[in-house]
Amino acid sequence: MATESPAGDSPSRGRRADARRNRQTVLAAAAEEFVTSGVDAPIRRIAARAGVGMATIYRHFPTRADLVTAVYHHQIEACAEAGPDLLARAGSPLEALRQWIDLFVDFLVTKHGLADALQSDNDRFAALHAYFLDRLLPVCAQLLDAAVEAGEIRPGTQPYELMRGIGNLCVGRDDDPRYDPRRLIALLLRGLERPHAS
């Protein structure tokens, strides 16, 4: 019979909490490493950044595809959960939309190289793409609708078109140091504004 800790938690529950923390730490470290080095970043560098042993990474993610997929899921969830929070906290729906799009661009940068990493597992990639659309399109729609209702942007912008356009503007950022997709995305958003919006 498991003994209870002073806080009332069993040792196995504490181990599970530690494992969850380790997993989240590895996901965050991998996402950061993918931004700088792509999804082929050495596992040892991810382990060092996370402050864990390589065995910990392989225990949670037996293959690189497992790790890349988990990072992608983690980033999608963070981006999806941020939308309603930004809408509640930002000074205006338009500002919430701008901040969310900034996070979305960060996400697009993080997923750089995902398709190549999962080439041998096309079904998994297709499922991830569907998950991406299922989770993020409604959030983008909510932000757009709120900005339209507040009179800050023109009606008629479809969430898929906006997200696809932003994705297209992000393509090629690594190939040309003079190219800044964020500047063009800011111009795109200004084009959505009603003339009287600040």
Short mmCIF file of C-alpha atoms in Angstrom, two decimals:
data_model
loop_
_atom_site.label_atom_id
_atom_site.label_comp_id
_atom_site.label_asym_id
_atom_site.label_seq_id
_atom_site.Cartn_x
_atom_site.Cartn_y
_atom_site.Cartn_z
CA MET A 1 0.00 0.00 0.00
CA ALA A 2 1.41 3.41 -1.02
CA THR A 3 2.21 5.80 1.79
CA GLU A 4 0.88 9.30 1.64
CA SER A 5 3.19 12.30 1.60
CA PRO A 6 2.59 15.14 4.09
CA ALA A 7 0.70 16.98 1.35
CA GLY A 8 -1.64 14.02 0.95
CA ASP A 9 -0.21 12.92 -2.41
CA SER A 10 1.00 9.39 -2.99
CA PRO A 11 4.58 8.96 -4.29
CA SER A 12 3.24 7.62 -7.61
CA ARG A 13 1.10 10.75 -8.05
CA GLY A 14 4.20 12.88 -7.40
CA ARG A 15 6.15 10.89 -10.00
CA ARG A 16 3.36 11.42 -12.53
CA ALA A 17 3.42 15.17 -11.85
CA ASP A 18 7.22 15.19 -12.30
CA ALA A 19 6.85 13.27 -15.57
CA ARG A 20 4.25 15.81 -16.82
CA ARG A 21 6.56 18.70 -15.87
CA ASN A 22 9.49 17.02 -17.63
CA ARG A 23 7.37 16.46 -20.73
CA GLN A 24 6.28 20.13 -20.84
CA THR A 25 9.88 21.28 -20.29
CA VAL A 26 11.09 19.05 -23.14
CA LEU A 27 8.33 20.33 -25.46
CA ALA A 28 9.21 23.97 -24.72
CA ALA A 29 12.93 23.31 -25.20
CA ALA A 30 12.34 21.40 -28.44
CA ALA A 31 10.14 24.20 -29.81
CA GLU A 32 12.88 26.76 -29.08
CA GLU A 33 15.55 24.53 -30.62
CA PHE A 34 13.42 23.92 -33.72
CA VAL A 35 13.18 27.70 -34.27
CA THR A 36 16.96 28.09 -34.35
CA SER A 37 18.05 24.73 -35.80
CA GLY A 38 15.00 23.19 -37.50
CA VAL A 39 13.31 19.93 -36.60
CA ASP A 40 16.51 17.97 -37.21
CA ALA A 41 18.15 19.62 -34.18
CA PRO A 42 20.27 17.13 -32.23
CA ILE A 43 18.38 15.49 -29.36
CA ARG A 44 21.36 16.11 -27.05
CA ARG A 45 20.95 19.89 -27.58
CA ILE A 46 17.23 19.68 -26.78
CA ALA A 47 18.04 17.64 -23.65
CA ALA A 48 20.65 20.19 -22.56
CA ARG A 49 18.27 23.10 -23.11
CA ALA A 50 15.55 21.29 -21.12
CA GLY A 51 17.96 20.30 -18.34
CA VAL A 52 17.10 16.60 -18.64
CA GLY A 53 18.92 13.49 -19.81
CA MET A 54 18.46 12.12 -23.30
CA ALA A 55 16.85 9.04 -21.76
CA THR A 56 14.04 11.27 -20.45
CA ILE A 57 13.34 12.54 -23.96
CA TYR A 58 13.32 9.04 -25.44
CA ARG A 59 11.08 7.78 -22.64
CA HIS A 60 8.44 10.37 -23.55
CA PHE A 61 9.12 10.48 -27.30
CA PRO A 62 10.60 7.23 -28.67
CA THR A 63 11.09 8.68 -32.19
CA ARG A 64 11.87 12.11 -33.61
CA ALA A 65 8.47 12.04 -35.35
CA ASP A 66 6.83 11.55 -31.93
CA LEU A 67 8.68 14.59 -30.56
CA VAL A 68 7.95 16.81 -33.58
CA THR A 69 4.28 15.81 -33.53
CA ALA A 70 4.01 16.52 -29.79
CA VAL A 71 5.64 19.95 -30.21
CA TYR A 72 3.21 20.73 -33.01
CA HIS A 73 0.21 19.71 -30.86
CA HIS A 74 1.56 21.71 -27.91
CA GLN A 75 2.00 24.84 -30.05
CA ILE A 76 -1.48 24.48 -31.59
CA GLU A 77 -3.05 24.23 -28.14
CA ALA A 78 -1.12 27.25 -26.84
CA CYS A 79 -2.20 29.31 -29.85
CA ALA A 80 -5.82 28.16 -29.58
CA GLU A 81 -6.05 28.89 -25.86
CA ALA A 82 -4.48 32.34 -26.27
CA GLY A 83 -7.26 33.68 -28.51
CA PRO A 84 -10.10 33.94 -25.96
CA ASP A 85 -7.65 35.10 -23.29
CA LEU A 86 -6.35 37.92 -25.49
CA LEU A 87 -9.91 38.92 -26.40
CA ALA A 88 -10.72 39.25 -22.70
CA ARG A 89 -7.54 41.18 -21.79
CA ALA A 90 -6.60 43.31 -24.80
CA GLY A 91 -7.70 46.92 -25.08
CA SER A 92 -9.78 46.14 -28.19
CA PRO A 93 -10.73 43.19 -30.39
CA LEU A 94 -8.40 44.51 -33.11
CA GLU A 95 -5.50 44.59 -30.65
CA ALA A 96 -6.38 41.04 -29.56
CA LEU A 97 -6.36 39.97 -33.22
CA ARG A 98 -2.95 41.60 -33.78
CA GLN A 99 -1.48 39.92 -30.71
CA TRP A 100 -2.94 36.55 -31.67
CA ILE A 101 -1.57 36.82 -35.20
CA ASP A 102 1.84 37.57 -33.70
CA LEU A 103 1.58 34.29 -31.74
CA PHE A 104 0.36 32.52 -34.87
CA VAL A 105 3.45 33.73 -36.77
CA ASP A 106 5.64 32.46 -33.92
CA PHE A 107 3.87 29.12 -34.27
CA LEU A 108 4.46 29.03 -38.04
CA VAL A 109 8.15 29.65 -37.47
CA THR A 110 8.27 26.85 -34.86
CA LYS A 111 6.76 24.32 -37.23
CA HIS A 112 9.37 25.03 -39.92
CA GLY A 113 10.50 21.72 -41.41
CA LEU A 114 7.65 19.65 -40.00
CA ALA A 115 6.58 18.23 -43.36
CA ASP A 116 10.11 17.02 -44.11
CA ALA A 117 10.43 15.43 -40.67
CA LEU A 118 7.21 13.48 -41.16
CA GLN A 119 7.64 12.55 -44.82
CA SER A 120 7.64 8.85 -43.96
CA ASP A 121 4.38 9.24 -42.01
CA ASN A 122 1.98 11.09 -44.31
CA ASP A 123 -1.15 9.94 -42.46
CA ARG A 124 0.15 11.50 -39.25
CA PHE A 125 0.91 14.77 -41.03
CA ALA A 126 -2.54 14.85 -42.62
CA ALA A 127 -4.13 14.30 -39.19
CA LEU A 128 -2.01 17.11 -37.73
CA HIS A 129 -3.03 19.50 -40.50
CA ALA A 130 -6.71 18.70 -39.88
CA TYR A 131 -6.19 19.22 -36.13
CA PHE A 132 -4.47 22.55 -36.85
CA LEU A 133 -7.47 23.77 -38.87
CA ASP A 134 -10.06 22.39 -36.42
CA ARG A 135 -8.45 24.17 -33.46
CA LEU A 136 -7.27 27.46 -34.96
CA LEU A 137 -9.88 28.43 -37.56
CA PRO A 138 -12.63 28.92 -34.92
CA VAL A 139 -10.30 31.06 -32.79
CA CYS A 140 -9.37 33.25 -35.75
CA ALA A 141 -13.08 33.51 -36.66
CA GLN A 142 -13.97 34.58 -33.11
CA LEU A 143 -11.32 37.33 -33.18
CA LEU A 144 -12.34 38.54 -36.63
CA ASP A 145 -16.05 38.58 -35.68
CA ALA A 146 -15.31 40.56 -32.51
CA ALA A 147 -13.29 43.14 -34.46
CA VAL A 148 -16.05 43.44 -37.09
CA GLU A 149 -18.70 43.82 -34.39
CA ALA A 150 -16.62 46.55 -32.71
CA GLY A 151 -16.46 48.38 -36.06
CA GLU A 152 -12.66 48.09 -36.19
CA ILE A 153 -12.30 46.05 -39.38
CA ARG A 154 -14.35 45.55 -42.52
CA PRO A 155 -16.62 42.48 -42.66
CA GLY A 156 -16.02 39.68 -45.13
CA THR A 157 -12.54 38.39 -44.25
CA GLN A 158 -12.58 34.61 -44.00
CA PRO A 159 -10.40 33.06 -41.26
CA TYR A 160 -8.94 30.47 -43.64
CA GLU A 161 -7.97 33.15 -46.17
CA LEU A 162 -6.32 35.28 -43.50
CA MET A 163 -4.40 32.37 -41.96
CA ARG A 164 -3.36 31.07 -45.39
CA GLY A 165 -2.24 34.55 -46.45
CA ILE A 166 -0.16 34.94 -43.30
CA GLY A 167 1.35 31.52 -43.87
CA ASN A 168 2.26 32.46 -47.43
CA LEU A 169 3.91 35.67 -46.24
CA CYS A 170 6.02 33.64 -43.80
CA VAL A 171 7.36 31.38 -46.56
CA GLY A 172 10.96 32.09 -47.46
CA ARG A 173 11.89 34.10 -44.40
CA ASP A 174 15.02 31.95 -43.92
CA ASP A 175 16.20 32.46 -47.50
CA ASP A 176 16.49 36.24 -47.44
CA PRO A 177 17.68 38.18 -44.37
CA ARG A 178 16.22 41.38 -45.89
CA TYR A 179 12.71 39.91 -45.88
CA ASP A 180 10.57 40.64 -42.83
CA PRO A 181 7.19 38.86 -43.01
CA ARG A 182 5.95 40.61 -39.85
CA ARG A 183 6.13 43.99 -41.58
CA LEU A 184 4.02 42.72 -44.48
CA ILE A 185 1.57 41.05 -42.09
CA ALA A 186 1.18 44.40 -40.28
CA LEU A 187 0.40 46.00 -43.66
CA LEU A 188 -2.13 43.25 -44.38
CA LEU A 189 -3.88 43.89 -41.07
CA ARG A 190 -3.93 47.64 -41.69
CA GLY A 191 -5.70 46.88 -44.96
CA LEU A 192 -8.50 45.15 -43.03
CA GLU A 193 -9.15 48.17 -40.80
CA ARG A 194 -12.04 50.52 -41.26
CA PRO A 195 -10.76 54.03 -42.07
CA HIS A 196 -11.81 55.43 -38.66
CA ALA A 197 -10.13 52.62 -36.66
CA SER A 198 -7.03 53.71 -34.76
#
